[in-house]
PDB file of C-alpha atoms in Angstrom:
ATOM      1  CA  ARG A 166      36.616 -78.718-115.390  1.00  0.00           C
ATOM      2  CA  LYS A 167      37.103 -82.088-117.469  1.00  0.00           C
ATOM      3  CA  VAL A 168      34.359 -83.920-114.752  1.00  0.00           C
ATOM      4  CA  MET A 169      31.866 -81.574-114.971  1.00  0.00           C
ATOM      5  CA  VAL A 170      31.941 -80.993-119.060  1.00  0.00           C
ATOM      6  CA  ALA A 171      31.502 -85.255-118.667  1.00  0.00           C
ATOM      7  CA  ARG A 172      28.753 -84.770-116.206  1.00  0.00           C
ATOM      8  CA  ALA A 173      27.079 -82.676-118.491  1.00  0.00           C
ATOM      9  CA  LEU A 174      26.996 -84.930-121.520  1.00  0.00           C
ATOM     10  CA  VAL A 175      26.077 -87.709-119.638  1.00  0.00           C
ATOM     11  CA  LYS A 176      22.655 -87.607-120.640  1.00  0.00           C
ATOM     12  CA  ASN A 177      23.010 -86.682-124.276  1.00  0.00           C
ATOM     13  CA  PRO A 178      21.254 -83.050-123.771  1.00  0.00           C
ATOM     14  CA  LEU A 179      20.096 -81.340-126.891  1.00  0.00           C
ATOM     15  CA  TYR A 180      21.604 -77.678-126.070  1.00  0.00           C
ATOM     16  CA  ILE A 181      25.002 -77.734-123.923  1.00  0.00           C
ATOM     17  CA  PHE A 182      25.692 -74.533-122.360  1.00  0.00           C
ATOM     18  CA  ALA A 183      29.279 -74.131-121.370  1.00  0.00           C
ATOM     19  CA  ASP A 184      31.309 -71.367-119.390  1.00  0.00           C
ATOM     20  CA  GLU A 185      34.945 -71.510-119.668  1.00  0.00           C
ATOM     21  CA  PRO A 186      34.597 -74.777-120.053  1.00  0.00           C
ATOM     22  CA  ILE A 187      39.031 -75.022-121.434  1.00  0.00           C
ATOM     23  CA  SER A 188      40.159 -72.382-118.744  1.00  0.00           C
ATOM     24  CA  GLU A 189      43.115 -73.528-116.633  1.00  0.00           C
ATOM     25  CA  LEU A 190      43.317 -77.146-118.640  1.00  0.00           C
ATOM     26  CA  ASP A 191      46.538 -78.341-120.114  1.00  0.00           C
ATOM     27  CA  PRO A 192      46.792 -78.261-123.711  1.00  0.00           C
ATOM     28  CA  GLU A 193      46.153 -81.988-124.420  1.00  0.00           C
ATOM     29  CA  SER A 194      42.945 -81.588-121.734  1.00  0.00           C
ATOM     30  CA  ARG A 195      41.891 -78.429-123.861  1.00  0.00           C
ATOM     31  CA  ASP A 196      41.770 -80.540-126.824  1.00  0.00           C
ATOM     32  CA  ALA A 197      40.078 -83.652-125.767  1.00  0.00           C
ATOM     33  CA  VAL A 198      37.474 -81.171-123.945  1.00  0.00           C
ATOM     34  CA  LEU A 199      36.534 -79.481-127.334  1.00  0.00           C
ATOM     35  CA  ASP A 200      36.819 -82.476-129.291  1.00  0.00           C
ATOM     36  CA  LEU A 201      34.163 -84.265-127.768  1.00  0.00           C
ATOM     37  CA  LEU A 202      32.391 -80.978-128.056  1.00  0.00           C
ATOM     38  CA  ARG A 203      32.729 -80.815-131.338  1.00  0.00           C
ATOM     39  CA  GLU A 204      31.293 -84.501-131.794  1.00  0.00           C
ATOM     40  CA  TYR A 205      28.407 -83.757-129.591  1.00  0.00           C
ATOM     41  CA  HIS A 206      27.571 -80.681-132.095  1.00  0.00           C
ATOM     42  CA  GLU A 207      28.003 -82.894-135.093  1.00  0.00           C
ATOM     43  CA  ASN A 208      25.483 -85.721-133.833  1.00  0.00           C
ATOM     44  CA  GLY A 209      22.946 -82.675-133.715  1.00  0.00           C
ATOM     45  CA  SER A 210      23.562 -80.767-130.469  1.00  0.00           C
ATOM     46  CA  GLY A 211      23.594 -77.056-129.765  1.00  0.00           C
ATOM     47  CA  ILE A 212      26.753 -75.871-128.163  1.00  0.00           C
ATOM     48  CA  VAL A 213      26.986 -72.158-126.693  1.00  0.00           C
ATOM     49  CA  LEU A 214      30.609 -71.428-125.689  1.00  0.00           C
ATOM     50  CA  ALA A 215      31.681 -69.311-123.663  1.00  0.00           C
ATOM     51  CA  THR A 216      35.286 -68.289-122.981  1.00  0.00           C
ATOM     52  CA  HIS A 217      38.190 -65.381-122.675  1.00  0.00           C
ATOM     53  CA  SER A 218      40.188 -67.541-125.136  1.00  0.00           C
ATOM     54  CA  LYS A 219      40.670 -66.763-128.860  1.00  0.00           C
ATOM     55  CA  ILE A 220      39.879 -70.686-130.007  1.00  0.00           C
ATOM     56  CA  ASP A 221      39.572 -72.139-133.215  1.00  0.00           C
ATOM     57  CA  VAL A 222      35.955 -74.303-132.309  1.00  0.00           C
ATOM     58  CA  GLY A 223      35.357 -75.067-136.037  1.00  0.00           C
ATOM     59  CA  THR A 224      33.835 -73.896-139.122  1.00  0.00           C
ATOM     60  CA  LYS A 225      30.317 -74.575-138.289  1.00  0.00           C
ATOM     61  CA  ALA A 226      30.882 -71.901-135.689  1.00  0.00           C
ATOM     62  CA  ASP A 227      29.045 -68.392-135.091  1.00  0.00           C
ATOM     63  CA  TYR A 228      30.973 -66.201-133.337  1.00  0.00           C
ATOM     64  CA  TYR A 229      29.812 -63.447-131.423  1.00  0.00           C
ATOM     65  CA  ILE A 230      32.674 -61.098-129.305  1.00  0.00           C
ATOM     66  CA  MET A 231      31.341 -59.122-126.304  1.00  0.00           C
ATOM     67  CA  ARG A 232      32.849 -55.322-124.936  1.00  0.00           C
ATOM     68  CA  ASN A 233      31.519 -53.764-122.206  1.00  0.00           C
ATOM     69  CA  GLY A 234      28.618 -55.801-121.815  1.00  0.00           C
ATOM     70  CA  GLU A 235      27.642 -54.660-125.807  1.00  0.00           C
ATOM     71  CA  ILE A 236      27.938 -57.293-128.943  1.00  0.00           C
ATOM     72  CA  PHE A 237      31.121 -56.030-130.503  1.00  0.00           C
ATOM     73  CA  PHE A 238      31.458 -58.768-133.512  1.00  0.00           C
ATOM     74  CA  SER A 239      29.281 -61.481-134.899  1.00  0.00           C
ATOM     75  CA  GLY A 240      29.890 -63.429-138.267  1.00  0.00           C
ATOM     76  CA  ASP A 241      32.537 -65.982-139.499  1.00  0.00           C
ATOM     77  CA  LYS A 242      36.001 -65.711-137.124  1.00  0.00           C
ATOM     78  CA  GLN A 243      38.006 -64.818-140.584  1.00  0.00           C
ATOM     79  CA  LYS A 244      36.552 -61.887-140.558  1.00  0.00           C
ATOM     80  CA  GLU A 245      37.735 -60.872-137.059  1.00  0.00           C
ATOM     81  CA  TRP A 246      41.269 -62.659-136.592  1.00  0.00           C
TER      82      TRP A 246
END
């Protein structure tokens, strides 16, 4: 997974679509991948991160939660968590 993320980021893309980039990673590797994605976001890249985990990706994130193919929640993570 880490290699796939690194390959995607090599060309400094404007948008990054990441489907489960942190699944099956140990906590240290998970944090490293999330830190890298945050860094790209801070440098102007848009990030779309799909995950089954309730993770804290930062305060600048818009959250959307889907259930049964429908958007169940959108907005501030504090309202849902």
